[in-house]
Coordinates of N, CA, C and O in Angstrom, one line a residue:
M1076 N -2.6 23.5 3.3 CA -3.8 23.2 2.5 C -3.4 22.9 1.1 O -2.5 23.5 0.5
Y1077 N -4.1 22.0 0.5 CA -3.8 21.5 -0.8 C -4.7 22.4 -1.8 O -5.8 22.7 -1.5
A1078 N -4.1 22.6 -2.9 CA -4.8 23.4 -4.0 C -5.4 22.5 -5.0 O -5.0 21.4 -5.2
P1079 N -6.5 23.0 -5.6 CA -7.1 22.2 -6.7 C -6.0 21.8 -7.7 O -5.2 22.6 -8.1
G1080 N -6.1 20.6 -8.2 CA -5.2 20.0 -9.1 C -4.1 19.2 -8.5 O -3.3 18.5 -9.1
S1081 N -3.9 19.4 -7.1 CA -2.9 18.6 -6.4 C -3.2 17.1 -6.4 O -4.4 16.7 -6.3
L1082 N -2.2 16.3 -6.5 CA -2.4 14.8 -6.4 C -2.0 14.4 -5.0 O -0.9 14.7 -4.5
V1083 N -2.9 13.7 -4.4 CA -2.8 13.3 -3.0 C -3.2 11.9 -2.8 O -3.8 11.3 -3.7
V1084 N -2.9 11.3 -1.7 CA -3.3 10.0 -1.3 C -4.2 10.2 0.0 O -3.6 10.7 1.0
Y1085 N -5.4 9.9 -0.1 CA -6.3 9.9 1.1 C -6.5 8.5 1.5 O -7.1 7.7 0.8
R1086 N -6.0 8.2 2.7 CA -6.0 6.8 3.2 C -5.2 6.0 2.1 O -4.0 6.2 2.0
H1087 N -5.8 5.3 1.3 CA -5.1 4.6 0.2 C -5.6 4.9 -1.2 O -5.3 4.3 -2.1
H1088 N -6.5 5.9 -1.3 CA -7.0 6.3 -2.5 C -6.2 7.4 -3.2 O -5.9 8.5 -2.5
V1089 N -5.7 7.2 -4.4 CA -4.9 8.2 -5.1 C -6.0 9.1 -5.7 O -6.9 8.7 -6.4
C1090 N -5.9 10.4 -5.3 CA -6.9 11.4 -5.7 C -6.3 12.7 -6.3 O -5.2 13.0 -6.0
E1091 N -7.2 13.4 -7.0 CA -6.9 14.8 -7.4 C -7.8 15.7 -6.5 O -8.9 15.4 -6.4
V1092 N -7.2 16.7 -6.0 CA -8.0 17.7 -5.3 C -8.8 18.5 -6.4 O -8.2 19.2 -7.2
A1093 N -10.1 18.3 -6.4 CA -11.0 18.9 -7.4 C -11.3 20.3 -7.0 O -11.4 21.2 -7.9
A1094 N -11.5 20.5 -5.7 CA -12.0 21.9 -5.3 C -11.8 22.0 -3.8 O -11.7 21.0 -3.1
V1095 N -11.7 23.2 -3.3 CA -11.7 23.5 -1.9 C -13.1 24.2 -1.7 O -13.4 25.2 -2.2
R1096 N -13.9 23.5 -0.9 CA -15.2 24.0 -0.6 C -15.2 24.8 0.7 O -15.2 24.2 1.8
E1097 N -15.3 26.1 0.6 CA -15.3 26.9 1.8 C -16.7 26.9 2.5 O -17.7 26.9 1.8
D1098 N -16.7 26.8 3.8 CA -17.9 26.8 4.6 C -18.9 25.8 4.0 O -20.1 26.0 3.9
Y1099 N -18.4 24.6 3.7 CA -19.2 23.6 3.0 C -20.2 22.9 3.9 O -21.3 22.7 3.5
Y1100 N -19.8 22.5 5.1 CA -20.7 21.8 6.0 C -20.3 22.2 7.4 O -19.1 22.2 7.8
D1101 N -21.3 22.5 8.2 CA -21.1 22.9 9.6 C -20.1 24.0 9.8 O -19.3 24.0 10.7
G1102 N -20.0 24.9 8.8 CA -19.1 26.0 8.9 C -17.7 25.7 8.6 O -16.8 26.5 8.9
K1103 N -17.4 24.5 8.2 CA -16.0 24.0 7.9 C -15.7 24.0 6.4 O -16.6 23.7 5.6
D1104 N -14.4 24.2 6.1 CA -14.0 24.0 4.8 C -13.7 22.5 4.5 O -13.2 21.8 5.4
Y1105 N -13.9 22.1 3.3 CA -13.7 20.7 2.9 C -12.9 20.7 1.6 O -13.1 21.6 0.7
L1106 N -12.1 19.6 1.4 CA -11.5 19.3 0.2 C -12.4 18.3 -0.6 O -12.8 17.3 0.0
E1107 N -12.6 18.6 -1.8 CA -13.3 17.6 -2.7 C -12.3 16.9 -3.4 O -11.5 17.4 -4.2
L1108 N -12.2 15.6 -3.2 CA -11.2 14.7 -3.9 C -11.9 13.8 -4.9 O -13.0 13.2 -4.6
H1109 N -11.3 13.6 -6.0 CA -11.8 12.7 -7.0 C -10.7 11.6 -7.1 O -9.6 11.8 -7.5
A1110 N -11.2 10.3 -6.8 CA -10.2 9.2 -6.9 C -9.9 9.0 -8.4 O -10.7 9.0 -9.3
L1111 N -8.6 8.7 -8.6 CA -8.1 8.5 -10.0 C -8.4 7.1 -10.5 O -8.5 6.9 -11.7
F1112 N -8.5 6.1 -9.6 CA -8.6 4.7 -10.1 C -9.9 4.0 -9.7 O -10.1 2.9 -10.0
Q1113 N -10.8 4.8 -9.0 CA -12.1 4.2 -8.7 C -13.1 5.2 -9.3 O -13.4 6.3 -8.8
N1114 N -13.6 4.8 -10.5 CA -14.4 5.7 -11.3 C -15.6 6.3 -10.4 O -16.2 5.6 -9.7
S1115 N -15.8 7.5 -10.6 CA -16.9 8.3 -9.9 C -16.8 8.4 -8.4 O -17.7 8.8 -7.8
L1116 N -15.7 7.9 -7.8 CA -15.6 8.1 -6.3 C -15.2 9.5 -6.0 O -14.1 10.0 -6.4
K1117 N -16.0 10.2 -5.2 CA -15.7 11.5 -4.7 C -15.7 11.4 -3.2 O -16.5 10.8 -2.6
L1118 N -14.7 12.0 -2.7 CA -14.5 12.1 -1.2 C -14.5 13.5 -0.8 O -13.9 14.4 -1.4
F1119 N -15.1 13.8 0.4 CA -15.0 15.1 1.0 C -14.3 15.0 2.3 O -14.8 14.2 3.2
V1120 N -13.3 15.7 2.5 CA -12.4 15.6 3.7 C -12.4 17.0 4.3 O -12.0 18.0 3.6
S1121 N -12.7 17.1 5.6 CA -12.6 18.3 6.3 C -11.2 18.9 6.2 O -10.3 18.1 6.4
A1122 N -11.0 20.1 6.0 CA -9.7 20.7 5.8 C -8.9 20.6 7.1 O -7.7 20.4 7.1
E1123 N -9.6 20.6 8.3 CA -8.9 20.4 9.5 C -8.4 19.0 9.8 O -7.6 18.7 10.6
E1124 N -9.0 18.0 9.0 CA -8.6 16.6 9.1 C -7.6 16.2 8.0 O -7.2 15.1 7.9
A1125 N -7.3 17.2 7.1 CA -6.5 16.9 5.9 C -5.0 17.0 6.2 O -4.3 17.9 5.9
H1126 N -4.5 16.0 7.0 CA -3.1 16.0 7.3 C -2.6 14.5 7.5 O -3.4 13.6 7.4
L1127 N -1.3 14.4 7.7 CA -0.8 13.0 7.9 C -1.4 12.3 9.0 O -1.7 13.0 10.0
P1128 N -1.5 11.1 9.1 CA -1.2 10.1 8.0 C -2.3 9.9 7.0 O -2.1 9.2 6.0
T1129 N -3.5 10.4 7.3 CA -4.6 10.0 6.4 C -4.6 10.8 5.0 O -5.1 10.3 4.1
L1130 N -4.0 11.9 5.0 CA -3.9 12.7 3.7 C -2.5 13.1 3.5 O -1.9 13.7 4.4
R1131 N -1.9 12.8 2.4 CA -0.5 13.2 2.1 C -0.3 13.4 0.6 O -1.1 12.9 -0.2
P1132 N 0.7 14.1 0.2 CA 1.0 14.2 -1.2 C 1.4 12.8 -1.8 O 1.9 12.0 -1.1
V1133 N 1.2 12.6 -3.1 CA 1.6 11.4 -3.8 C 3.2 11.4 -3.7 O 3.8 12.4 -3.7
M1134 N 3.7 10.2 -3.6 CA 5.2 10.1 -3.6 C 5.8 10.8 -4.8 O 5.2 10.7 -5.9
T1135 N 6.9 11.3 -4.7 CA 7.7 11.9 -5.8 C 8.3 10.7 -6.6 O 8.3 9.6 -6.1
E1136 N 8.7 11.0 -7.8 CA 9.4 9.9 -8.6 C 10.6 9.4 -7.9 O 10.8 8.1 -7.8
K1137 N 11.4 10.2 -7.2 CA 12.5 9.8 -6.5 C 12.2 8.9 -5.3 O 12.8 7.8 -5.1
E1138 N 11.1 9.3 -4.6 CA 10.7 8.4 -3.5 C 10.1 7.1 -4.0 O 10.4 6.1 -3.3
A1139 N 9.4 7.1 -5.1 CA 8.8 5.9 -5.6 C 9.9 4.9 -6.1 O 9.9 3.7 -5.8
L1140 N 10.9 5.5 -6.7 CA 12.0 4.6 -7.2 C 12.8 4.0 -6.0 O 13.2 2.9 -6.0
A1141 N 13.0 4.8 -5.0 CA 13.7 4.4 -3.8 C 12.9 3.2 -3.1 O 13.5 2.2 -2.7
L1142 N 11.6 3.4 -3.1 CA 10.7 2.3 -2.5 C 10.8 1.1 -3.3 O 11.0 0.0 -2.8
V1143 N 10.7 1.2 -4.6 CA 10.8 0.0 -5.5 C 12.2 -0.7 -5.3 O 12.3 -1.9 -5.2
D1144 N 13.2 0.1 -5.3 CA 14.6 -0.4 -5.1 C 14.8 -1.1 -3.8 O 15.6 -2.0 -3.7
S1145 N 14.0 -0.7 -2.8 CA 14.1 -1.4 -1.5 C 13.4 -2.7 -1.4 O 13.6 -3.5 -0.4
I1146 N 12.6 -3.0 -2.4 CA 11.8 -4.2 -2.3 C 12.6 -5.5 -2.2 O 12.4 -6.4 -1.4
A1147 N 13.7 -5.5 -3.0 CA 14.6 -6.7 -3.0 C 15.1 -7.1 -1.6 O 15.3 -8.2 -1.3
D1148 N 15.4 -6.0 -0.9 CA 16.0 -6.3 0.5 C 15.0 -6.2 1.6 O 15.4 -6.4 2.8
A1149 N 13.8 -5.9 1.3 CA 12.8 -5.8 2.3 C 12.5 -7.1 3.0 O 12.6 -8.1 2.4
D1150 N 12.2 -7.0 4.3 CA 11.8 -8.2 5.0 C 10.3 -8.3 5.0 O 9.6 -7.3 5.0
G1151 N 9.9 -9.6 5.1 CA 8.5 -9.8 5.3 C 8.2 -9.7 6.8 O 9.0 -9.2 7.6
I1152 N 7.0 -10.0 7.2 CA 6.5 -9.9 8.6 C 7.1 -11.1 9.3 O 7.0 -12.3 8.9
D1153 N 7.7 -10.9 10.4 CA 8.4 -11.9 11.2 C 7.3 -12.6 12.1 O 6.9 -12.1 13.1
E1154 N 6.9 -13.8 11.6 CA 5.8 -14.5 12.3 C 6.3 -15.1 13.6 O 5.5 -15.3 14.5
S1155 N 7.6 -15.3 13.7 CA 8.1 -15.8 15.0 C 8.0 -14.8 16.1 O 8.2 -15.2 17.3
S1156 N 7.8 -13.6 15.8 CA 7.7 -12.5 16.8 C 6.4 -12.5 17.5 O 6.2 -11.8 18.5
F1157 N 5.4 -13.2 16.9 CA 4.1 -13.2 17.6 C 4.2 -14.2 18.7 O 4.6 -15.3 18.6
E1158 N 3.7 -13.7 19.9 CA 3.7 -14.5 21.1 C 2.4 -15.4 21.0 O 1.3 -14.9 21.0
L1159 N 2.6 -16.6 20.8 CA 1.5 -17.5 20.6 C 1.2 -18.3 21.9 O 2.0 -19.1 22.2
G1160 N 0.1 -18.0 22.5 CA -0.2 -18.7 23.7 C -0.4 -20.1 23.4 O 0.2 -21.0 24.0
A1161 N -1.3 -20.4 22.5 CA -1.5 -21.8 22.1 C -0.9 -21.8 20.6 O -1.5 -21.2 19.8
N1162 N 0.1 -22.5 20.4 CA 0.8 -22.5 19.1 C -0.1 -23.3 18.1 O 0.3 -24.4 17.7
T1163 N -1.2 -22.7 17.7 CA -2.0 -23.3 16.7 C -2.1 -22.5 15.4 O -1.9 -21.3 15.4
P1164 N -2.4 -23.2 14.3 CA -2.5 -22.5 13.0 C -3.6 -21.4 13.1 O -3.4 -20.3 12.5
T1165 N -4.6 -21.6 13.8 CA -5.7 -20.6 13.8 C -5.2 -19.3 14.5 O -5.5 -18.2 14.0
V1166 N -4.5 -19.5 15.6 CA -4.0 -18.3 16.3 C -3.0 -17.6 15.5 O -3.0 -16.4 15.4
L1167 N -2.1 -18.3 14.8 CA -1.1 -17.7 14.0 C -1.8 -17.0 12.8 O -1.4 -15.8 12.5
E1168 N -2.7 -17.5 12.2 CA -3.4 -16.9 11.1 C -4.1 -15.6 11.6 O -4.1 -14.6 10.9
R1169 N -4.7 -15.6 12.7 CA -5.4 -14.4 13.3 C -4.3 -13.3 13.5 O -4.5 -12.2 13.2
R1170 N -3.2 -13.7 14.1 CA -2.2 -12.7 14.4 C -1.6 -12.1 13.1 O -1.3 -10.9 13.0
V1171 N -1.4 -13.0 12.1 CA -0.9 -12.5 10.8 C -1.9 -11.5 10.2 O -1.5 -10.4 9.7
R1172 N -3.2 -11.8 10.2 CA -4.2 -11.0 9.7 C -4.2 -9.6 10.5 O -4.3 -8.6 9.9
E1173 N -4.1 -9.7 11.8 CA -4.0 -8.5 12.6 C -2.8 -7.6 12.2 O -2.9 -6.4 12.2
E1174 N -1.7 -8.2 11.9 CA -0.5 -7.5 11.5 C -0.7 -6.9 10.1 O -0.3 -5.7 9.9
Y1175 N -1.3 -7.6 9.2 CA -1.6 -7.0 7.9 C -2.5 -5.8 8.1 O -2.3 -4.8 7.5
D1176 N -3.6 -5.9 8.9 CA -4.5 -4.8 9.1 C -3.7 -3.6 9.8 O -4.0 -2.5 9.4
R1177 N -2.9 -3.9 10.7 CA -2.1 -2.8 11.4 C -1.3 -2.0 10.4 O -1.3 -0.8 10.4
R1178 N -0.6 -2.8 9.5 CA 0.2 -2.1 8.5 C -0.6 -1.3 7.5 O -0.2 -0.2 7.1
L1179 N -1.8 -1.9 7.1 CA -2.6 -1.1 6.2 C -3.1 0.2 6.8 O -3.3 1.2 6.1
K1180 N -3.4 0.2 8.1 CA -3.9 1.4 8.7 C -2.9 2.5 8.9 O -3.3 3.6 9.3
T1181 N -1.6 2.2 8.6 CA -0.6 3.3 8.7 C -0.8 4.2 7.4 O -0.2 5.3 7.5
F1182 N -1.4 3.7 6.4 CA -1.5 4.4 5.1 C -0.2 4.8 4.4 O -0.1 5.6 3.6
A1183 N 0.9 4.1 4.8 CA 2.2 4.3 4.3 C 2.5 3.3 3.2 O 2.4 2.1 3.5
P1184 N 3.0 3.7 2.1 CA 3.3 2.7 1.0 C 4.4 1.7 1.4 O 4.4 0.6 1.0
E1185 N 5.4 2.2 2.3 CA 6.4 1.3 2.7 C 5.9 0.2 3.6 O 6.6 -0.9 3.8
D1186 N 4.7 0.3 4.2 CA 4.2 -0.8 5.0 C 3.4 -1.8 4.1 O 3.0 -2.8 4.6
L1187 N 3.2 -1.5 2.8 CA 2.6 -2.5 1.9 C 3.6 -3.5 1.5 O 3.2 -4.7 1.3
V1188 N 4.8 -3.2 1.4 CA 5.9 -4.1 0.9 C 6.0 -5.3 1.8 O 6.0 -6.5 1.3
P1189 N 6.1 -5.2 3.1 CA 6.2 -6.4 4.0 C 5.0 -7.3 3.9 O 5.1 -8.5 4.0
I1190 N 3.8 -6.7 3.6 CA 2.6 -7.6 3.5 C 2.8 -8.4 2.2 O 2.6 -9.7 2.3
M1191 N 3.2 -7.8 1.1 CA 3.4 -8.5 -0.1 C 4.5 -9.6 0.0 O 4.4 -10.7 -0.5
K1192 N 5.6 -9.2 0.6 CA 6.8 -10.2 0.8 C 6.3 -11.3 1.7 O 6.6 -12.5 1.4
S1193 N 5.6 -11.1 2.8 CA 5.1 -12.1 3.6 C 4.2 -13.1 2.9 O 4.4 -14.3 3.1
V1194 N 3.3 -12.6 2.2 CA 2.4 -13.4 1.5 C 3.1 -14.3 0.5 O 2.9 -15.5 0.3
H1195 N 4.1 -13.7 -0.2 CA 4.9 -14.4 -1.2 C 5.6 -15.6 -0.5 O 5.6 -16.7 -1.0
E1196 N 6.3 -15.3 0.7 CA 7.0 -16.3 1.4 C 6.1 -17.4 1.9 O 6.4 -18.6 1.9
R1197 N 4.9 -17.0 2.5 CA 4.0 -17.9 3.1 C 3.4 -18.8 1.9 O 3.3 -20.0 2.1
T1198 N 3.2 -18.2 0.8 CA 2.6 -19.0 -0.3 C 3.7 -20.0 -0.8 O 3.3 -21.2 -1.1
A1199 N 4.9 -19.6 -0.9 CA 6.0 -20.5 -1.3 C 6.1 -21.7 -0.3 O 6.2 -22.9 -0.8
R1200 N 6.0 -21.4 1.0 CA 6.0 -22.5 2.0 C 4.9 -23.4 1.8 O 5.0 -24.7 1.9
R1201 N 3.7 -22.9 1.6 CA 2.5 -23.7 1.4 C 2.6 -24.5 0.2 O 2.2 -25.7 0.2
E1202 N 3.0 -23.9 -0.9 CA 3.1 -24.7 -2.2 C 4.1 -25.8 -2.0 O 3.9 -26.9 -2.6
G1203 N 5.2 -25.6 -1.3 CA 6.2 -26.6 -1.0 C 5.6 -27.8 -0.2 O 6.1 -28.9 -0.3
A1204 N 4.6 -27.5 0.5 CA 3.9 -28.5 1.3 C 2.7 -29.1 0.6 O 1.9 -29.8 1.2
G1205 N 2.5 -28.7 -0.7 CA 1.4 -29.2 -1.5 C 0.1 -28.5 -1.2 O -1.0 -29.1 -1.6
R1206 N 0.1 -27.3 -0.6 CA -1.1 -26.6 -0.3 C -1.2 -25.3 -1.2 O -0.2 -24.9 -1.7
Q1207 N -2.3 -24.7 -1.2 CA -2.5 -23.5 -2.0 C -2.5 -22.3 -1.0 O -2.5 -22.4 0.2
I1208 N -2.4 -21.1 -1.7 CA -2.5 -19.8 -0.9 C -3.8 -19.8 -0.2 O -4.8 -20.2 -0.6
T1209 N -3.7 -19.2 1.0 CA -5.0 -19.0 1.8 C -5.8 -17.9 1.2 O -5.2 -17.0 0.6
A1210 N -7.1 -17.9 1.4 CA -8.0 -16.8 1.0 C -7.5 -15.5 1.6 O -7.6 -14.4 1.0
T1211 N -7.1 -15.5 2.9 CA -6.7 -14.3 3.6 C -5.5 -13.7 3.0 O -5.4 -12.5 2.7
D1212 N -4.5 -14.6 2.7 CA -3.2 -14.1 2.1 C -3.5 -13.5 0.7 O -3.0 -12.5 0.3
K1213 N -4.3 -14.2 -0.1 CA -4.7 -13.7 -1.4 C -5.3 -12.3 -1.3 O -5.0 -11.4 -2.1
K1214 N -6.3 -12.2 -0.4 CA -7.0 -10.9 -0.2 C -6.1 -9.8 0.1 O -6.1 -8.7 -0.5
Y1215 N -5.2 -10.0 1.1 CA -4.3 -9.0 1.5 C -3.2 -8.7 0.5 O -2.8 -7.5 0.3
F1216 N -2.7 -9.7 -0.2 CA -1.7 -9.5 -1.3 C -2.3 -8.6 -2.4 O -1.8 -7.6 -2.8
D1217 N -3.5 -9.0 -2.9 CA -4.2 -8.3 -3.9 C -4.5 -6.8 -3.5 O -4.3 -5.9 -4.3
L1218 N -4.9 -6.6 -2.3 CA -5.1 -5.3 -1.8 C -3.9 -4.5 -1.7 O -3.8 -3.3 -2.3
A1219 N -2.8 -5.0 -1.1 CA -1.5 -4.3 -1.0 C -0.9 -4.0 -2.4 O -0.5 -2.8 -2.6
E1220 N -1.0 -5.0 -3.2 CA -0.4 -4.8 -4.6 C -1.2 -3.7 -5.3 O -0.6 -2.8 -6.0
G1221 N -2.5 -3.7 -5.3 CA -3.3 -2.7 -5.9 C -3.1 -1.3 -5.4 O -2.9 -0.4 -6.2
L1222 N -3.0 -1.2 -4.1 CA -2.8 0.1 -3.5 C -1.4 0.7 -3.9 O -1.3 1.8 -4.3
L1223 N -0.4 -0.2 -3.9 CA 1.0 0.2 -4.2 C 1.1 0.6 -5.7 O 1.6 1.6 -6.1
C1224 N 0.5 -0.2 -6.5 CA 0.5 0.0 -8.0 C -0.2 1.3 -8.4 O 0.2 2.0 -9.3
D1225 N -1.3 1.6 -7.7 CA -2.0 2.8 -8.0 C -1.1 4.0 -7.8 O -1.0 4.9 -8.7
E1226 N -0.5 4.1 -6.6 CA 0.4 5.3 -6.3 C 1.6 5.3 -7.2 O 2.0 6.3 -7.7
L1227 N 2.2 4.1 -7.4 CA 3.4 4.1 -8.3 C 3.1 4.5 -9.7 O 3.9 5.1 -10.4
S1228 N 1.9 4.2 -10.2 CA 1.5 4.6 -11.5 C 1.6 6.1 -11.7 O 2.1 6.6 -12.7
V1229 N 1.0 6.8 -10.7 CA 1.0 8.2 -10.7 C 2.4 8.8 -10.5 O 2.8 9.7 -11.2
S1230 N 3.1 8.3 -9.5 CA 4.4 8.8 -9.2 C 5.4 8.6 -10.3 O 6.3 9.5 -10.5
L1231 N 5.3 7.5 -11.0 CA 6.3 7.2 -12.0 C 5.9 7.5 -13.4 O 6.6 7.4 -14.4
G1232 N 4.6 7.9 -13.5 CA 4.0 8.3 -14.9 C 3.9 7.0 -15.8 O 4.1 7.1 -17.0
I1233 N 3.6 5.9 -15.2 CA 3.5 4.6 -15.9 C 2.0 4.3 -15.9 O 1.3 4.3 -14.9
P1234 N 1.5 3.8 -17.0 CA 0.1 3.3 -17.0 C -0.1 2.2 -16.0 O 0.8 1.4 -15.8
R1235 N -1.2 2.3 -15.3 CA -1.5 1.3 -14.2 C -1.2 -0.1 -14.6 O -0.7 -0.9 -13.8
E1236 N -1.6 -0.5 -15.8 CA -1.5 -1.9 -16.2 C 0.0 -2.3 -16.5 O 0.2 -3.5 -16.6
N1237 N 0.9 -1.4 -16.5 CA 2.3 -1.7 -16.7 C 3.2 -1.7 -15.5 O 4.3 -2.0 -15.5
V1238 N 2.6 -1.3 -14.4 CA 3.4 -1.1 -13.1 C 3.9 -2.5 -12.6 O 5.1 -2.5 -12.2
K1239 N 3.1 -3.5 -12.7 CA 3.7 -4.8 -12.2 C 4.9 -5.3 -13.0 O 5.9 -5.7 -12.4
D1240 N 4.8 -5.1 -14.3 CA 6.0 -5.5 -15.1 C 7.2 -4.6 -14.8 O 8.3 -5.1 -14.7
F1241 N 6.9 -3.3 -14.6 CA 8.0 -2.4 -14.2 C 8.6 -2.9 -12.9 O 9.9 -2.9 -12.7
L1242 N 7.8 -3.2 -11.9 CA 8.3 -3.7 -10.6 C 9.2 -4.9 -10.7 O 10.3 -5.0 -10.1
V1243 N 8.7 -5.9 -11.5 CA 9.5 -7.1 -11.6 C 10.8 -6.8 -12.2 O 11.9 -7.3 -11.8
E1244 N 10.8 -6.1 -13.3 CA 12.1 -5.7 -14.0 C 13.0 -4.9 -13.1 O 14.2 -5.2 -13.1
R1245 N 12.5 -4.0 -12.4 CA 13.4 -3.1 -11.6 C 14.0 -3.9 -10.4 O 15.1 -3.8 -10.1
V1246 N 13.2 -4.8 -9.8 CA 13.7 -5.6 -8.7 C 14.7 -6.6 -9.2 O 15.8 -6.8 -8.6
K1247 N 14.5 -7.1 -10.4 CA 15.6 -8.0 -11.0 C 16.9 -7.2 -11.2 O 17.9 -7.8 -11.0
Q1248 N 16.8 -6.0 -11.7 CA 17.9 -5.2 -11.9 C 18.7 -4.9 -10.6 O 19.9 -5.0 -10.5
V1249 N 17.9 -4.6 -9.6 CA 18.5 -4.3 -8.2 C 19.2 -5.6 -7.7 O 20.4 -5.5 -7.2
E1250 N 18.6 -6.7 -7.9 CA 19.2 -8.0 -7.4 C 20.4 -8.3 -8.2 O 21.4 -8.8 -7.7
A1251 N 20.4 -8.1 -9.5 CA 21.6 -8.3 -10.4 C 22.8 -7.4 -10.0 O 23.9 -7.9 -9.9
K1252 N 22.5 -6.2 -9.7 CA 23.6 -5.2 -9.2 C 24.2 -5.7 -7.9 O 25.4 -5.7 -7.7
R1253 N 23.3 -6.2 -7.0 CA 23.8 -6.7 -5.7 C 24.7 -7.9 -5.9 O 25.7 -8.1 -5.3
R1254 N 24.3 -8.8 -6.8 CA 25.1 -10.0 -7.1 C 26.5 -9.7 -7.7 O 27.5 -10.3 -7.4
R1255 N 26.5 -8.7 -8.6 CA 27.7 -8.2 -9.2 C 28.7 -7.7 -8.1 O 29.9 -7.8 -8.2
R1256 N 28.1 -7.0 -7.1 CA 29.0 -6.4 -6.1 C 29.5 -7.4 -5.2 O 30.6 -7.2 -4.5
S1257 N 28.9 -8.6 -5.0 CA 29.3 -9.6 -4.1 C 30.5 -10.3 -4.6 O 30.8 -10.5 -5.6

């Protein structure tokens, strides 16, 4: 059970445990969670449902840095692995969206990175062909980036608005180290 003051992630909301409400509803204990990045959002989670994967502690600084350092070598989603009955763009887009949704539903920060990498790769291909990012890709990229940045902000003690810059610089450093080793 989490104590008041604990920092947790409920689904994808970074929260502080505000209180443990004993016998709160239907004779069950509940955790009162206050979201850190969504003003005035309060969540009530049954204590018996307060477990992985939907509720977990915020990443430690070490875990957060390891995740950030893995971004440079992370793979995007392998679109060729989708069995396409009719190889049409519509079917491919639907399967990509389903994969994005599947990864989001794991509530794991490491599943956000492949979404971001895939959107980046897909956008580069589209721009190379003279097209723009799709609305779906933009939506999922913004969502994954926001969720990841919220948790990294807390884990690393960096203001939320500085996390993207930190990510870019840290990934560049990791890539530079890799090139020096080669």
